[in-house]
């Protein structure tokens, strides 16, 4: 061991909703934060992916953000939080207080670059404030979310576009699109949010989506739609397939804001264009739309590059995960992955995964 190496029993990678929830339950089950388990996060601050979301995004514009387990001890709740403040500030503030209150000792910045397996468990390599470091652990919990792995589909001519391609993760604010012709791609709440923000700012707005948009009758995500979306995610994870897009399986809840935008004709999506040209996009019927910018709100993929040395990927394209654990290595757990990739799912995953982690550690001790 070098002084760059720390030993622990459990490493949790990621301190978003999923990672913090696991950490909370590990602590409740008697593990000591910073000693028995270590949480690593590469973000400069608290809040998981929320800290990077655009300034204009407010709580309640997307779906419901669920409270972290035990958050009532802090006397705060997302249900009663300031709906006019940027969501990123509210979430970062609540998560910071949460980490402090439960003394979760998250190490940041700690960018995990690689996890290798050893006879005893794992070596987790990360870039810390003072250069490369390692932590050894018996059990690994991956809770790295998707924000760091934006997905942009390929269309002919994309590289010829002289305007600006950007993904949801690159969006900063509406002002940079003033008087521009903007094409927004995608059928989810991010695409709809950008349409509403740019409505009176851009010169023209064109919305395109691969499938017709299904607007639900309900104002919030209907539980049946949610349950069936979770079941589809779970089936894909269990079969080791790439995970399907969540919005394609739930539809878009018809909140009052969204209903008003439908009524004023803003939310009419065209089918997907066939190709991109230097100055815009062209459909297969020959029609053309000039564009200065194309915003790709086309989703994310799970962020898993650092796990490549563990060889967990199946030929079906995904990682086989059942009940939160990898099929190929029962000491690797996934929180916030597939069926648990929502703020409510992440909470549930925290409890079940923490229990499994503790059971795994005690069976290893008995060997
Ligand atoms: P994250 O919040 O992404 O946390 C992952 C953490 O892992 C991050 O802090 C990151 O820094 C860290 N990390 C990643 N890779 C590494 C690495 N290699 N090394 C170290 N650390 C790493 N869901 C809802 O339920 N309700 C909503 O209203 C909602 N709104 C959304 C709005 C937008 C615009 C988007 C894109 C998603 C939204 N979601 C919403 C989905 C949402 O992202 C999840 O529900 C939830 O925030 C995910 O939590 P998480 O902990 O899994 O991931």
Coordinates of C-alpha atoms in Angstrom, one line a residue, residues 125-354:
X125 CA -8.7 4.6 -9.0
X126 CA -9.6 8.3 -9.0
X127 CA -8.3 11.7 -9.7
X128 CA -8.5 13.8 -6.5
X129 CA -7.5 17.3 -5.5
X130 CA -3.9 16.2 -5.1
X131 CA -3.6 13.9 -8.1
X132 CA -4.2 10.2 -8.6
X133 CA -5.4 8.2 -5.6
X134 CA -6.8 4.7 -5.0
X135 CA -9.3 3.1 -2.6
X136 CA -9.5 -0.6 -2.1
X137 CA -12.9 -2.1 -1.2
X138 CA -14.7 -5.4 -0.8
X139 CA -17.9 -4.2 -2.3
X140 CA -18.7 -1.6 -4.9
X141 CA -21.9 0.5 -5.3
X142 CA -22.1 2.4 -8.6
X143 CA -24.4 5.4 -8.5
X144 CA -23.0 7.6 -11.3
X145 CA -26.3 8.5 -13.0
X146 CA -26.4 9.5 -16.7
X147 CA -25.6 13.2 -16.9
X148 CA -22.0 12.6 -17.9
X149 CA -23.0 10.4 -20.8
X150 CA -25.2 12.5 -23.1
X151 CA -26.6 10.7 -26.2
X152 CA -26.8 12.3 -29.6
X153 CA -28.1 10.1 -32.5
X154 CA -26.3 10.2 -35.9
X155 CA -28.0 11.7 -38.9
X156 CA -26.4 12.1 -42.4
X157 CA -24.7 15.5 -42.9
X158 CA -24.3 16.2 -39.2
X159 CA -20.6 17.2 -39.5
X160 CA -21.4 19.6 -42.3
X161 CA -23.7 21.8 -40.2
X162 CA -22.2 25.3 -39.9
X163 CA -24.4 26.3 -37.0
X164 CA -24.2 25.0 -33.4
X165 CA -25.0 21.5 -32.3
X166 CA -25.7 21.3 -28.5
X167 CA -27.0 18.7 -26.2
X168 CA -29.3 19.3 -23.1
X169 CA -26.1 19.3 -21.0
X170 CA -24.6 22.2 -23.0
X171 CA -27.7 24.5 -22.6
X172 CA -26.9 27.6 -20.4
X173 CA -29.7 30.1 -21.0
X174 CA -32.2 31.4 -23.5
X175 CA -30.3 34.7 -24.3
X176 CA -27.8 32.9 -26.5
X177 CA -30.6 32.0 -28.9
X178 CA -32.0 35.5 -29.3
X179 CA -33.1 36.0 -33.0
X180 CA -31.8 32.6 -34.0
X181 CA -33.6 29.8 -36.0
X182 CA -33.5 26.9 -33.5
X183 CA -34.4 23.3 -34.1
X184 CA -35.1 21.2 -31.0
X185 CA -34.9 17.4 -31.2
X186 CA -36.5 15.1 -28.7
X187 CA -39.8 14.0 -27.2
X188 CA -39.2 14.5 -23.4
X189 CA -39.6 17.2 -20.8
X190 CA -36.2 18.8 -21.5
X191 CA -37.2 19.4 -25.2
X192 CA -40.6 20.8 -24.0
X193 CA -38.9 23.0 -21.4
X194 CA -36.5 24.5 -24.0
X195 CA -39.5 25.2 -26.4
X196 CA -41.2 27.1 -23.6
X197 CA -38.0 29.1 -22.7
X198 CA -37.2 30.0 -26.2
X199 CA -40.7 30.8 -27.3
X200 CA -40.4 34.6 -27.3
X201 CA -36.7 34.7 -27.7
X202 CA -35.7 32.7 -30.8
X203 CA -36.6 33.9 -34.3
X204 CA -38.1 30.6 -35.2
X205 CA -38.6 27.3 -33.3
X206 CA -39.0 23.9 -34.9
X207 CA -39.7 20.9 -32.8
X208 CA -39.0 17.4 -34.2
X209 CA -39.4 14.0 -32.5
X210 CA -38.9 10.5 -33.6
X211 CA -42.3 9.4 -32.4
X212 CA -45.6 11.2 -32.0
X213 CA -45.7 12.8 -28.5
X214 CA -48.2 11.2 -26.2
X215 CA -49.6 13.8 -23.7
X216 CA -51.1 12.0 -20.7
X217 CA -54.4 13.1 -19.3
X218 CA -52.9 13.5 -15.8
X219 CA -51.0 16.5 -14.6
X220 CA -48.3 14.4 -12.9
X221 CA -46.8 11.2 -14.1
X222 CA -49.5 8.7 -13.7
X223 CA -48.5 5.8 -11.5
X224 CA -49.6 3.1 -13.9
X225 CA -47.5 4.7 -16.7
X226 CA -44.7 5.0 -14.2
X227 CA -45.0 1.4 -13.1
X228 CA -45.0 0.1 -16.6
X229 CA -42.0 2.2 -17.5
X230 CA -40.1 0.9 -14.5
X231 CA -41.1 -2.7 -15.5
X232 CA -39.7 -2.1 -19.0
X233 CA -36.4 -0.7 -17.5
X234 CA -36.3 -3.7 -15.2
X235 CA -36.8 -6.2 -17.9
X236 CA -34.0 -4.6 -20.0
X237 CA -31.6 -4.5 -17.1
X238 CA -32.4 -8.2 -16.2
X239 CA -31.8 -9.3 -19.8
X240 CA -28.6 -7.2 -20.1
X241 CA -30.0 -5.1 -22.9
X242 CA -29.4 -1.4 -23.4
X243 CA -32.0 0.6 -21.3
X244 CA -35.0 2.1 -23.2
X245 CA -35.7 5.8 -23.0
X246 CA -38.0 6.5 -20.1
X247 CA -40.2 9.2 -21.8
X248 CA -40.9 6.9 -24.8
X249 CA -42.6 4.6 -22.3
X250 CA -44.4 7.0 -20.0
X251 CA -45.7 9.9 -22.1
X252 CA -45.6 13.5 -21.0
X253 CA -47.7 14.6 -18.0
X254 CA -50.2 17.4 -19.0
X255 CA -49.3 20.0 -16.3
X256 CA -51.1 23.3 -16.4
X257 CA -48.0 24.9 -18.0
X258 CA -47.9 22.2 -20.7
X259 CA -51.6 22.3 -21.3
X260 CA -51.4 26.1 -21.9
X261 CA -48.5 25.6 -24.3
X262 CA -50.5 23.0 -26.2
X263 CA -53.5 25.4 -26.4
X264 CA -51.4 28.2 -27.9
X265 CA -50.0 25.8 -30.5
X266 CA -46.4 25.7 -29.3
X267 CA -46.2 22.0 -28.8
X268 CA -46.6 20.6 -32.3
X269 CA -43.8 18.3 -33.2
X270 CA -42.8 17.5 -36.7
X271 CA -41.5 14.0 -37.6
X272 CA -37.8 13.6 -37.6
X273 CA -35.8 15.2 -40.4
X274 CA -33.8 12.9 -42.7
X275 CA -30.5 14.8 -42.9
X276 CA -28.6 17.8 -41.7
X277 CA -27.1 20.3 -44.2
X278 CA -24.7 23.2 -43.8
X279 CA -27.5 25.7 -43.0
X280 CA -30.4 23.6 -41.7
X281 CA -32.3 20.3 -41.7
X282 CA -34.1 18.5 -44.5
X283 CA -37.0 16.1 -44.4
X284 CA -37.5 13.2 -46.7
X285 CA -40.3 15.0 -48.6
X286 CA -37.7 17.6 -49.6
X287 CA -38.9 20.4 -47.2
X288 CA -36.1 22.4 -45.5
X289 CA -35.8 24.5 -42.3
X290 CA -32.9 26.9 -41.9
X291 CA -31.2 26.5 -38.5
X292 CA -28.6 28.4 -36.5
X293 CA -28.6 25.9 -33.7
X294 CA -29.8 22.3 -33.2
X295 CA -30.5 21.4 -29.6
X296 CA -30.4 17.6 -29.1
X297 CA -32.6 16.7 -26.1
X298 CA -32.1 13.1 -27.0
X299 CA -31.3 11.7 -23.6
X300 CA -28.5 10.0 -21.9
X301 CA -26.9 6.6 -21.4
X302 CA -25.7 5.2 -18.0
X303 CA -22.3 6.5 -17.2
X304 CA -20.2 3.3 -16.8
X305 CA -16.9 3.8 -18.6
X306 CA -14.9 3.5 -15.4
X307 CA -16.3 0.0 -14.9
X308 CA -15.0 -1.3 -18.3
X309 CA -12.1 -3.4 -16.7
X310 CA -14.7 -5.4 -14.8
X311 CA -16.2 -6.7 -18.1
X312 CA -19.8 -6.6 -16.9
X313 CA -21.3 -5.8 -20.3
X314 CA -23.4 -8.4 -22.1
X315 CA -23.4 -9.0 -25.8
X316 CA -27.0 -7.6 -25.8
X317 CA -25.5 -4.2 -25.2
X318 CA -26.2 -3.5 -21.5
X319 CA -25.2 -4.7 -18.1
X320 CA -27.2 -7.6 -16.6
X321 CA -28.6 -6.3 -13.3
X322 CA -31.2 -8.1 -11.2
X323 CA -32.4 -6.8 -7.8
X324 CA -29.7 -4.1 -7.9
X325 CA -26.7 -6.5 -8.3
X326 CA -24.6 -7.4 -11.3
X327 CA -25.1 -11.0 -12.5
X328 CA -21.4 -11.2 -13.4
X329 CA -20.1 -10.0 -10.1
X330 CA -22.4 -10.2 -7.1
X331 CA -20.2 -7.6 -5.2
X332 CA -21.1 -4.8 -7.7
X333 CA -24.4 -3.0 -7.1
X334 CA -26.1 -0.4 -9.2
X335 CA -28.2 2.3 -7.6
X336 CA -30.2 4.7 -9.8
X337 CA -29.8 2.4 -12.8
X338 CA -32.7 1.1 -15.0
X339 CA -35.7 0.6 -12.8
X340 CA -34.3 2.9 -10.1
X341 CA -33.4 5.8 -12.4
X342 CA -35.7 8.4 -10.9
X343 CA -35.7 10.3 -7.7
X344 CA -38.2 7.9 -6.1
X345 CA -36.5 4.8 -7.5
X346 CA -33.1 6.0 -6.3
X347 CA -34.5 6.2 -2.7
X348 CA -35.9 2.7 -2.8
X349 CA -32.6 1.4 -4.3
X350 CA -30.7 3.0 -1.4
X351 CA -32.5 0.9 1.2
X352 CA -32.5 -2.5 -0.6
X353 CA -28.9 -2.1 -1.9
X354 CA -27.6 -1.0 1.6

